[in-house]
Each structure stands twice: as C-alpha cells, then as structure tokens.
Amino acid sequence: MSKATEKRIFLTRHAEAEHNVTEDWTIRDAPLTARGREQAAALNEATKDTVQATADLLVTSGLKRTLQTTILAFPALRKRLEAEGKPVLVLPQLQEVNDLPCDTGSDREVLEADPEFAGLDLSPLTPDWNSKEGFYAATETAIRARARWVRQWLRARPERRIVVVSHGDCLRYITKGENTHEAWANVEMREFTFAKEEGEDGEGEAWLVPVKRVVQEGEDEPTSSEQVSGA
C-alpha cells in the first residue's frame, strides 16, 4: 500500500452543464451541454497518454453531469481498469453540496434506465443519497463532514494514483474545508497529495496539499452557490 504522502489525487470538476450557462438552478440533476461534451472529449485527448495511462482508480459523483464527464473524458482509463476488475466507483459523497434541484441527483432507477450509463455500478446510490437530509444535508456541518469523509476514504485506499470527478463547491470543501469561492473551471484537473500519513494526523482531517494544475479545458463557469449568493 502506498504512503499517503506519495499518493497522487487528480481532482477534476465536471464539464459545462446546463445550469452553468442558463443560471437556471431549477433544472433537476442538470446534464452536460453540447459544449460540455466537447470539453470532456478534449480532456480525454489531454490525458489519454498521461493520467489515464497511469491511474489506478476512477471515482465519480453520481449526478448526471459528473457521470457523463467520467464516461466521455476517461474512456481509456475506464476500459483498462474494468479489464483489471476495477470498475468505476460511484460515490454519493462526492455530490454537489447545495440542495437546489440542479445539484440534486436522480434516483438510481432513473439513472439505470438511461442507456448512457449502461455498465456503471450505481448500487452505492442508496434511496437516501439524493434526500439532502442527514449525512447528505446541505448544512455547513454535514458538508464539512462529507468532505472529511472523502479525504479519509481517499487516503485509506490502497491505490497510489486516483482520478476523482466531482463539483466546484464540493471540491472547494474537499481541498479547503470551506466554500472559498476559489475559481475552479469546468474540466479543470488539479493534482494533490496528502499532507500527513494517517498515523501522524491527530485530528484526522486528511488534508490535501496541491502539487500542480494538470489541465484546464473549460472556463470558470459559476457554481450554484455563486449564482445564488452573487459571490
């Protein structure tokens, strides 16, 4: 198992989705735009001979736009890992943090009926995953707890190089512990590692430290929290 401080975590924001351009956050589980699909395809071209050739695990949020980005941006990685018996992992904990319709995922049955998501194991999407209550609530306490859970989960994984596809606000909480409204572009990938080994981390926060920006194919389209707050 790799040391945490030697791991490489490639955090990636999804491609452009409908709510990013229309500023209509009432769109339920907003999917990618045609331009977003092009951005995801460009990310594939930018990473197929680098990150996709070396990553050991591919993890994604269960919302439509992240599932679509994962499928379109990382086909070579997905194919290779599935051949090794390591399918894409869909984590409900990576969902966007707000409780607006655009940030609320679809029921598992709806996603399973969509041919675009054929072959993905959606079983982690339990009936409460899109409830926005309890562990999945849009409260500051719950959001920070989920972000901490994700960091701890990534640190505990045996894989050394992990690609994660999530959302702008969620990624801010994962990397900063709060919503800093720091710019994070669509299909932007940043490389991180862990600040401390688990045994040295008395608070158990599993903080990440940046290594470098790997690629950016889209613009800094606003997240729903920025749209609502005007930040």
PDB file of N, CA, C and O in Angstrom, residues 168-226:
ATOM      1  N   GLY A 168     -17.706  21.873  -8.385  1.00  0.00           N
ATOM      2  CA  GLY A 168     -16.929  23.020  -7.928  1.00  0.00           C
ATOM      3  C   GLY A 168     -16.982  23.264  -6.432  1.00  0.00           C
ATOM      4  O   GLY A 168     -15.945  23.376  -5.767  1.00  0.00           O
ATOM      5  N   ASP A 169     -18.190  23.367  -5.877  1.00  0.00           N
ATOM      6  CA  ASP A 169     -18.297  23.652  -4.446  1.00  0.00           C
ATOM      7  C   ASP A 169     -17.805  22.474  -3.610  1.00  0.00           C
ATOM      8  O   ASP A 169     -17.121  22.661  -2.594  1.00  0.00           O
ATOM      9  N   CYS A 170     -18.138  21.265  -4.027  1.00  0.00           N
ATOM     10  CA  CYS A 170     -17.676  20.082  -3.299  1.00  0.00           C
ATOM     11  C   CYS A 170     -16.153  20.030  -3.284  1.00  0.00           C
ATOM     12  O   CYS A 170     -15.540  19.751  -2.245  1.00  0.00           O
ATOM     13  N   LEU A 171     -15.526  20.329  -4.406  1.00  0.00           N
ATOM     14  CA  LEU A 171     -14.064  20.308  -4.470  1.00  0.00           C
ATOM     15  C   LEU A 171     -13.445  21.374  -3.579  1.00  0.00           C
ATOM     16  O   LEU A 171     -12.368  21.174  -3.004  1.00  0.00           O
ATOM     17  N   ARG A 172     -14.111  22.509  -3.443  1.00  0.00           N
ATOM     18  CA  ARG A 172     -13.602  23.549  -2.535  1.00  0.00           C
ATOM     19  C   ARG A 172     -13.628  23.066  -1.088  1.00  0.00           C
ATOM     20  O   ARG A 172     -12.681  23.306  -0.330  1.00  0.00           O
ATOM     21  N   TYR A 173     -14.697  22.394  -0.709  1.00  0.00           N
ATOM     22  CA  TYR A 173     -14.754  21.863   0.655  1.00  0.00           C
ATOM     23  C   TYR A 173     -13.727  20.752   0.861  1.00  0.00           C
ATOM     24  O   TYR A 173     -13.115  20.647   1.934  1.00  0.00           O
ATOM     25  N   ILE A 174     -13.523  19.913  -0.146  1.00  0.00           N
ATOM     26  CA  ILE A 174     -12.544  18.844  -0.024  1.00  0.00           C
ATOM     27  C   ILE A 174     -11.141  19.410   0.133  1.00  0.00           C
ATOM     28  O   ILE A 174     -10.361  18.948   0.971  1.00  0.00           O
ATOM     29  N   THR A 175     -10.816  20.427  -0.635  1.00  0.00           N
ATOM     30  CA  THR A 175      -9.445  20.946  -0.628  1.00  0.00           C
ATOM     31  C   THR A 175      -9.195  22.037   0.402  1.00  0.00           C
ATOM     32  O   THR A 175      -8.070  22.182   0.892  1.00  0.00           O
ATOM     33  N   LYS A 176     -10.240  22.807   0.740  1.00  0.00           N
ATOM     34  CA  LYS A 176     -10.055  23.952   1.638  1.00  0.00           C
ATOM     35  C   LYS A 176     -10.825  23.841   2.956  1.00  0.00           C
ATOM     36  O   LYS A 176     -10.583  24.622   3.878  1.00  0.00           O
ATOM     37  N   GLY A 177     -11.792  22.931   3.018  1.00  0.00           N
ATOM     38  CA  GLY A 177     -12.580  22.788   4.232  1.00  0.00           C
ATOM     39  C   GLY A 177     -13.734  23.753   4.343  1.00  0.00           C
ATOM     40  O   GLY A 177     -14.477  23.732   5.332  1.00  0.00           O
ATOM     41  N   GLU A 178     -13.903  24.599   3.332  1.00  0.00           N
ATOM     42  CA  GLU A 178     -14.992  25.564   3.315  1.00  0.00           C
ATOM     43  C   GLU A 178     -15.199  26.022   1.875  1.00  0.00           C
ATOM     44  O   GLU A 178     -14.366  25.753   1.000  1.00  0.00           O
ATOM     45  N   ASN A 179     -16.290  26.737   1.642  1.00  0.00           N
ATOM     46  CA  ASN A 179     -16.539  27.255   0.304  1.00  0.00           C
ATOM     47  C   ASN A 179     -15.851  28.610   0.165  1.00  0.00           C
ATOM     48  O   ASN A 179     -16.394  29.643   0.537  1.00  0.00           O
ATOM     49  N   THR A 180     -14.673  28.579  -0.400  1.00  0.00           N
ATOM     50  CA  THR A 180     -13.883  29.791  -0.568  1.00  0.00           C
ATOM     51  C   THR A 180     -14.277  30.573  -1.821  1.00  0.00           C
ATOM     52  O   THR A 180     -13.805  31.685  -2.020  1.00  0.00           O
ATOM     53  N   HIS A 181     -15.109  29.971  -2.678  1.00  0.00           N
ATOM     54  CA  HIS A 181     -15.469  30.544  -3.990  1.00  0.00           C
ATOM     55  C   HIS A 181     -14.238  30.740  -4.870  1.00  0.00           C
ATOM     56  O   HIS A 181     -14.242  31.543  -5.803  1.00  0.00           O
ATOM     57  N   GLU A 182     -13.187  30.000  -4.558  1.00  0.00           N
ATOM     58  CA  GLU A 182     -11.992  29.987  -5.404  1.00  0.00           C
ATOM     59  C   GLU A 182     -12.362  29.509  -6.807  1.00  0.00           C
ATOM     60  O   GLU A 182     -13.160  28.585  -6.973  1.00  0.00           O
ATOM     61  N   ALA A 183     -11.778  30.126  -7.810  1.00  0.00           N
ATOM     62  CA  ALA A 183     -12.061  29.724  -9.184  1.00  0.00           C
ATOM     63  C   ALA A 183     -11.669  28.271  -9.417  1.00  0.00           C
ATOM     64  O   ALA A 183     -10.571  27.845  -9.052  1.00  0.00           O
ATOM     65  N   TRP A 184     -12.592  27.516  -9.996  1.00  0.00           N
ATOM     66  CA  TRP A 184     -12.330  26.123 -10.368  1.00  0.00           C
ATOM     67  C   TRP A 184     -13.096  25.892 -11.662  1.00  0.00           C
ATOM     68  O   TRP A 184     -14.312  25.786 -11.663  1.00  0.00           O
ATOM     69  N   ALA A 185     -12.397  25.835 -12.777  1.00  0.00           N
ATOM     70  CA  ALA A 185     -13.033  25.817 -14.088  1.00  0.00           C
ATOM     71  C   ALA A 185     -13.661  24.466 -14.410  1.00  0.00           C
ATOM     72  O   ALA A 185     -13.297  23.434 -13.828  1.00  0.00           O
ATOM     73  N   ASN A 186     -14.588  24.479 -15.358  1.00  0.00           N
ATOM     74  CA  ASN A 186     -15.119  23.221 -15.884  1.00  0.00           C
ATOM     75  C   ASN A 186     -13.976  22.431 -16.515  1.00  0.00           C
ATOM     76  O   ASN A 186     -13.095  22.999 -17.172  1.00  0.00           O
ATOM     77  N   VAL A 187     -14.013  21.133 -16.315  1.00  0.00           N
ATOM     78  CA  VAL A 187     -12.970  20.191 -16.757  1.00  0.00           C
ATOM     79  C   VAL A 187     -11.562  20.682 -16.442  1.00  0.00           C
ATOM     80  O   VAL A 187     -10.641  20.558 -17.242  1.00  0.00           O
ATOM     81  N   GLU A 188     -11.409  21.233 -15.276  1.00  0.00           N
ATOM     82  CA  GLU A 188     -10.076  21.541 -14.749  1.00  0.00           C
ATOM     83  C   GLU A 188      -9.649  20.397 -13.848  1.00  0.00           C
ATOM     84  O   GLU A 188     -10.412  19.955 -12.983  1.00  0.00           O
ATOM     85  N   MET A 189      -8.439  19.908 -14.052  1.00  0.00           N
ATOM     86  CA  MET A 189      -7.880  18.835 -13.237  1.00  0.00           C
ATOM     87  C   MET A 189      -6.673  19.356 -12.479  1.00  0.00           C
ATOM     88  O   MET A 189      -5.777  19.959 -13.062  1.00  0.00           O
ATOM     89  N   ARG A 190      -6.688  19.127 -11.168  1.00  0.00           N
ATOM     90  CA  ARG A 190      -5.558  19.511 -10.329  1.00  0.00           C
ATOM     91  C   ARG A 190      -5.034  18.286  -9.591  1.00  0.00           C
ATOM     92  O   ARG A 190      -5.804  17.436  -9.148  1.00  0.00           O
ATOM     93  N   GLU A 191      -3.734  18.252  -9.439  1.00  0.00           N
ATOM     94  CA  GLU A 191      -3.066  17.132  -8.775  1.00  0.00           C
ATOM     95  C   GLU A 191      -2.757  17.505  -7.324  1.00  0.00           C
ATOM     96  O   GLU A 191      -2.224  18.580  -7.049  1.00  0.00           O
ATOM     97  N   PHE A 192      -3.085  16.591  -6.407  1.00  0.00           N
ATOM     98  CA  PHE A 192      -2.854  16.801  -4.976  1.00  0.00           C
ATOM     99  C   PHE A 192      -2.173  15.574  -4.383  1.00  0.00           C
ATOM    100  O   PHE A 192      -2.169  14.493  -4.968  1.00  0.00           O
ATOM    101  N   THR A 193      -1.607  15.761  -3.198  1.00  0.00           N
ATOM    102  CA  THR A 193      -1.160  14.654  -2.379  1.00  0.00           C
ATOM    103  C   THR A 193      -1.605  14.938  -0.944  1.00  0.00           C
ATOM    104  O   THR A 193      -2.257  15.966  -0.678  1.00  0.00           O
ATOM    105  N   PHE A 194      -1.286  14.053  -0.021  1.00  0.00           N
ATOM    106  CA  PHE A 194      -1.714  14.248   1.367  1.00  0.00           C
ATOM    107  C   PHE A 194      -0.606  14.884   2.202  1.00  0.00           C
ATOM    108  O   PHE A 194       0.580  14.605   2.015  1.00  0.00           O
ATOM    109  N   ALA A 195      -1.033  15.741   3.109  1.00  0.00           N
ATOM    110  CA  ALA A 195      -0.072  16.460   3.945  1.00  0.00           C
ATOM    111  C   ALA A 195       0.595  15.553   4.966  1.00  0.00           C
ATOM    112  O   ALA A 195       1.769  15.735   5.296  1.00  0.00           O
ATOM    113  N   LYS A 196      -0.158  14.566   5.486  1.00  0.00           N
ATOM    114  CA  LYS A 196       0.351  13.705   6.547  1.00  0.00           C
ATOM    115  C   LYS A 196      -0.111  12.264   6.355  1.00  0.00           C
ATOM    116  O   LYS A 196      -1.155  12.015   5.759  1.00  0.00           O
ATOM    117  N   GLU A 197       0.682  11.354   6.901  1.00  0.00           N
ATOM    118  CA  GLU A 197       0.247   9.966   6.987  1.00  0.00           C
ATOM    119  C   GLU A 197      -0.847   9.860   8.052  1.00  0.00           C
ATOM    120  O   GLU A 197      -0.934  10.706   8.960  1.00  0.00           O
ATOM    121  N   GLU A 198      -1.666   8.840   7.952  1.00  0.00           N
ATOM    122  CA  GLU A 198      -2.785   8.705   8.889  1.00  0.00           C
ATOM    123  C   GLU A 198      -2.310   8.682  10.342  1.00  0.00           C
ATOM    124  O   GLU A 198      -2.910   9.318  11.220  1.00  0.00           O
ATOM    125  N   GLY A 199      -1.226   7.969  10.629  1.00  0.00           N
ATOM    126  CA  GLY A 199      -0.726   7.860  11.997  1.00  0.00           C
ATOM    127  C   GLY A 199      -0.171   9.155  12.554  1.00  0.00           C
ATOM    128  O   GLY A 199      -0.008   9.287  13.771  1.00  0.00           O
ATOM    129  N   GLU A 200       0.115  10.108  11.682  1.00  0.00           N
ATOM    130  CA  GLU A 200       0.658  11.398  12.109  1.00  0.00           C
ATOM    131  C   GLU A 200      -0.405  12.481  12.161  1.00  0.00           C
ATOM    132  O   GLU A 200      -0.120  13.620  12.529  1.00  0.00           O
ATOM    133  N   ASP A 201      -1.624  12.125  11.784  1.00  0.00           N
ATOM    134  CA  ASP A 201      -2.708  13.101  11.653  1.00  0.00           C
ATOM    135  C   ASP A 201      -3.636  13.002  12.862  1.00  0.00           C
ATOM    136  O   ASP A 201      -4.646  12.301  12.839  1.00  0.00           O
ATOM    137  N   GLY A 202      -3.268  13.695  13.925  1.00  0.00           N
ATOM    138  CA  GLY A 202      -4.020  13.588  15.168  1.00  0.00           C
ATOM    139  C   GLY A 202      -5.464  14.020  15.052  1.00  0.00           C
ATOM    140  O   GLY A 202      -6.342  13.472  15.731  1.00  0.00           O
ATOM    141  N   GLU A 203      -5.760  14.992  14.204  1.00  0.00           N
ATOM    142  CA  GLU A 203      -7.127  15.479  14.051  1.00  0.00           C
ATOM    143  C   GLU A 203      -7.929  14.682  13.028  1.00  0.00           C
ATOM    144  O   GLU A 203      -9.146  14.841  12.935  1.00  0.00           O
ATOM    145  N   GLY A 204      -7.256  13.847  12.265  1.00  0.00           N
ATOM    146  CA  GLY A 204      -7.946  13.002  11.297  1.00  0.00           C
ATOM    147  C   GLY A 204      -8.576  13.742  10.139  1.00  0.00           C
ATOM    148  O   GLY A 204      -9.522  13.254   9.516  1.00  0.00           O
ATOM    149  N   GLU A 205      -8.038  14.911   9.804  1.00  0.00           N
ATOM    150  CA  GLU A 205      -8.634  15.709   8.731  1.00  0.00           C
ATOM    151  C   GLU A 205      -8.198  15.266   7.336  1.00  0.00           C
ATOM    152  O   GLU A 205      -8.871  15.557   6.357  1.00  0.00           O
ATOM    153  N   ALA A 206      -7.081  14.595   7.248  1.00  0.00           N
ATOM    154  CA  ALA A 206      -6.578  14.097   5.962  1.00  0.00           C
ATOM    155  C   ALA A 206      -6.471  15.211   4.925  1.00  0.00           C
ATOM    156  O   ALA A 206      -6.911  15.069   3.781  1.00  0.00           O
ATOM    157  N   TRP A 207      -5.863  16.318   5.318  1.00  0.00           N
ATOM    158  CA  TRP A 207      -5.773  17.451   4.407  1.00  0.00           C
ATOM    159  C   TRP A 207      -4.911  17.132   3.193  1.00  0.00           C
ATOM    160  O   TRP A 207      -3.900  16.429   3.282  1.00  0.00           O
ATOM    161  N   LEU A 208      -5.323  17.700   2.074  1.00  0.00           N
ATOM    162  CA  LEU A 208      -4.584  17.586   0.829  1.00  0.00           C
ATOM    163  C   LEU A 208      -3.717  18.817   0.618  1.00  0.00           C
ATOM    164  O   LEU A 208      -4.051  19.908   1.091  1.00  0.00           O
ATOM    165  N   VAL A 209      -2.630  18.642  -0.103  1.00  0.00           N
ATOM    166  CA  VAL A 209      -1.791  19.772  -0.497  1.00  0.00           C
ATOM    167  C   VAL A 209      -1.642  19.741  -2.016  1.00  0.00           C
ATOM    168  O   VAL A 209      -1.512  18.678  -2.609  1.00  0.00           O
ATOM    169  N   PRO A 210      -1.692  20.911  -2.660  1.00  0.00           N
ATOM    170  CA  PRO A 210      -1.625  20.940  -4.125  1.00  0.00           C
ATOM    171  C   PRO A 210      -0.232  20.598  -4.638  1.00  0.00           C
ATOM    172  O   PRO A 210       0.780  20.944  -4.030  1.00  0.00           O
ATOM    173  N   VAL A 211      -0.209  19.935  -5.784  1.00  0.00           N
ATOM    174  CA  VAL A 211       1.037  19.643  -6.485  1.00  0.00           C
ATOM    175  C   VAL A 211       1.135  20.518  -7.725  1.00  0.00           C
ATOM    176  O   VAL A 211       2.098  21.253  -7.908  1.00  0.00           O
ATOM    177  N   LYS A 212       0.096  20.464  -8.584  1.00  0.00           N
ATOM    178  CA  LYS A 212       0.101  21.293  -9.790  1.00  0.00           C
ATOM    179  C   LYS A 212      -1.263  21.226 -10.469  1.00  0.00           C
ATOM    180  O   LYS A 212      -2.062  20.336 -10.192  1.00  0.00           O
ATOM    181  N   ARG A 213      -1.525  22.190 -11.326  1.00  0.00           N
ATOM    182  CA  ARG A 213      -2.685  22.115 -12.218  1.00  0.00           C
ATOM    183  C   ARG A 213      -2.268  21.275 -13.419  1.00  0.00           C
ATOM    184  O   ARG A 213      -1.260  21.545 -14.065  1.00  0.00           O
ATOM    185  N   VAL A 214      -3.062  20.250 -13.723  1.00  0.00           N
ATOM    186  CA  VAL A 214      -2.720  19.329 -14.805  1.00  0.00           C
ATOM    187  C   VAL A 214      -3.231  19.837 -16.137  1.00  0.00           C
ATOM    188  O   VAL A 214      -2.499  19.889 -17.130  1.00  0.00           O
ATOM    189  N   VAL A 215      -4.510  20.234 -16.181  1.00  0.00           N
ATOM    190  CA  VAL A 215      -5.112  20.680 -17.425  1.00  0.00           C
ATOM    191  C   VAL A 215      -6.385  21.465 -17.128  1.00  0.00           C
ATOM    192  O   VAL A 215      -7.023  21.248 -16.093  1.00  0.00           O
ATOM    193  N   GLN A 216      -6.736  22.365 -18.012  1.00  0.00           N
ATOM    194  CA  GLN A 216      -7.996  23.108 -17.918  1.00  0.00           C
ATOM    195  C   GLN A 216      -8.538  23.282 -19.331  1.00  0.00           C
ATOM    196  O   GLN A 216      -7.918  23.932 -20.161  1.00  0.00           O
ATOM    197  N   GLU A 217      -9.707  22.697 -19.587  1.00  0.00           N
ATOM    198  CA  GLU A 217     -10.298  22.770 -20.919  1.00  0.00           C
ATOM    199  C   GLU A 217     -11.460  23.753 -21.003  1.00  0.00           C
ATOM    200  O   GLU A 217     -11.845  24.176 -22.084  1.00  0.00           O
ATOM    201  N   GLY A 218     -12.064  24.111 -19.881  1.00  0.00           N
ATOM    202  CA  GLY A 218     -13.229  24.994 -19.886  1.00  0.00           C
ATOM    203  C   GLY A 218     -12.972  26.285 -19.148  1.00  0.00           C
ATOM    204  O   GLY A 218     -11.857  26.560 -18.693  1.00  0.00           O
ATOM    205  N   GLU A 219     -14.036  27.090 -19.020  1.00  0.00           N
ATOM    206  CA  GLU A 219     -13.938  28.358 -18.312  1.00  0.00           C
ATOM    207  C   GLU A 219     -14.421  28.204 -16.870  1.00  0.00           C
ATOM    208  O   GLU A 219     -14.957  27.185 -16.483  1.00  0.00           O
ATOM    209  N   ASP A 220     -14.230  29.273 -16.121  1.00  0.00           N
ATOM    210  CA  ASP A 220     -14.655  29.292 -14.720  1.00  0.00           C
ATOM    211  C   ASP A 220     -16.146  29.605 -14.640  1.00  0.00           C
ATOM    212  O   ASP A 220     -16.549  30.675 -14.199  1.00  0.00           O
ATOM    213  N   GLU A 221     -16.963  28.662 -15.104  1.00  0.00           N
ATOM    214  CA  GLU A 221     -18.409  28.835 -15.024  1.00  0.00           C
ATOM    215  C   GLU A 221     -18.836  28.772 -13.562  1.00  0.00           C
ATOM    216  O   GLU A 221     -18.327  27.967 -12.785  1.00  0.00           O
ATOM    217  N   PRO A 222     -19.787  29.611 -13.139  1.00  0.00           N
ATOM    218  CA  PRO A 222     -20.165  29.667 -11.726  1.00  0.00           C
ATOM    219  C   PRO A 222     -20.861  28.405 -11.246  1.00  0.00           C
ATOM    220  O   PRO A 222     -21.530  27.721 -12.013  1.00  0.00           O
ATOM    221  N   THR A 223     -20.661  28.104  -9.976  1.00  0.00           N
ATOM    222  CA  THR A 223     -21.425  27.046  -9.327  1.00  0.00           C
ATOM    223  C   THR A 223     -22.739  27.633  -8.842  1.00  0.00           C
ATOM    224  O   THR A 223     -22.939  28.844  -8.830  1.00  0.00           O
ATOM    225  N   SER A 224     -23.628  26.766  -8.397  1.00  0.00           N
ATOM    226  CA  SER A 224     -24.933  27.246  -7.947  1.00  0.00           C
ATOM    227  C   SER A 224     -24.830  28.155  -6.737  1.00  0.00           C
ATOM    228  O   SER A 224     -25.582  29.114  -6.597  1.00  0.00           O
ATOM    229  N   SER A 225     -23.879  27.901  -5.842  1.00  0.00           N
ATOM    230  CA  SER A 225     -23.762  28.766  -4.663  1.00  0.00           C
ATOM    231  C   SER A 225     -23.336  30.168  -5.059  1.00  0.00           C
ATOM    232  O   SER A 225     -23.766  31.155  -4.462  1.00  0.00           O
ATOM    233  N   GLU A 226     -22.487  30.283  -6.094  1.00  0.00           N
ATOM    234  CA  GLU A 226     -22.086  31.603  -6.568  1.00  0.00           C
ATOM    235  C   GLU A 226     -23.229  32.325  -7.260  1.00  0.00           C
ATOM    236  O   GLU A 226     -23.390  33.528  -7.143  1.00  0.00           O
TER     237      GLU A 226
END
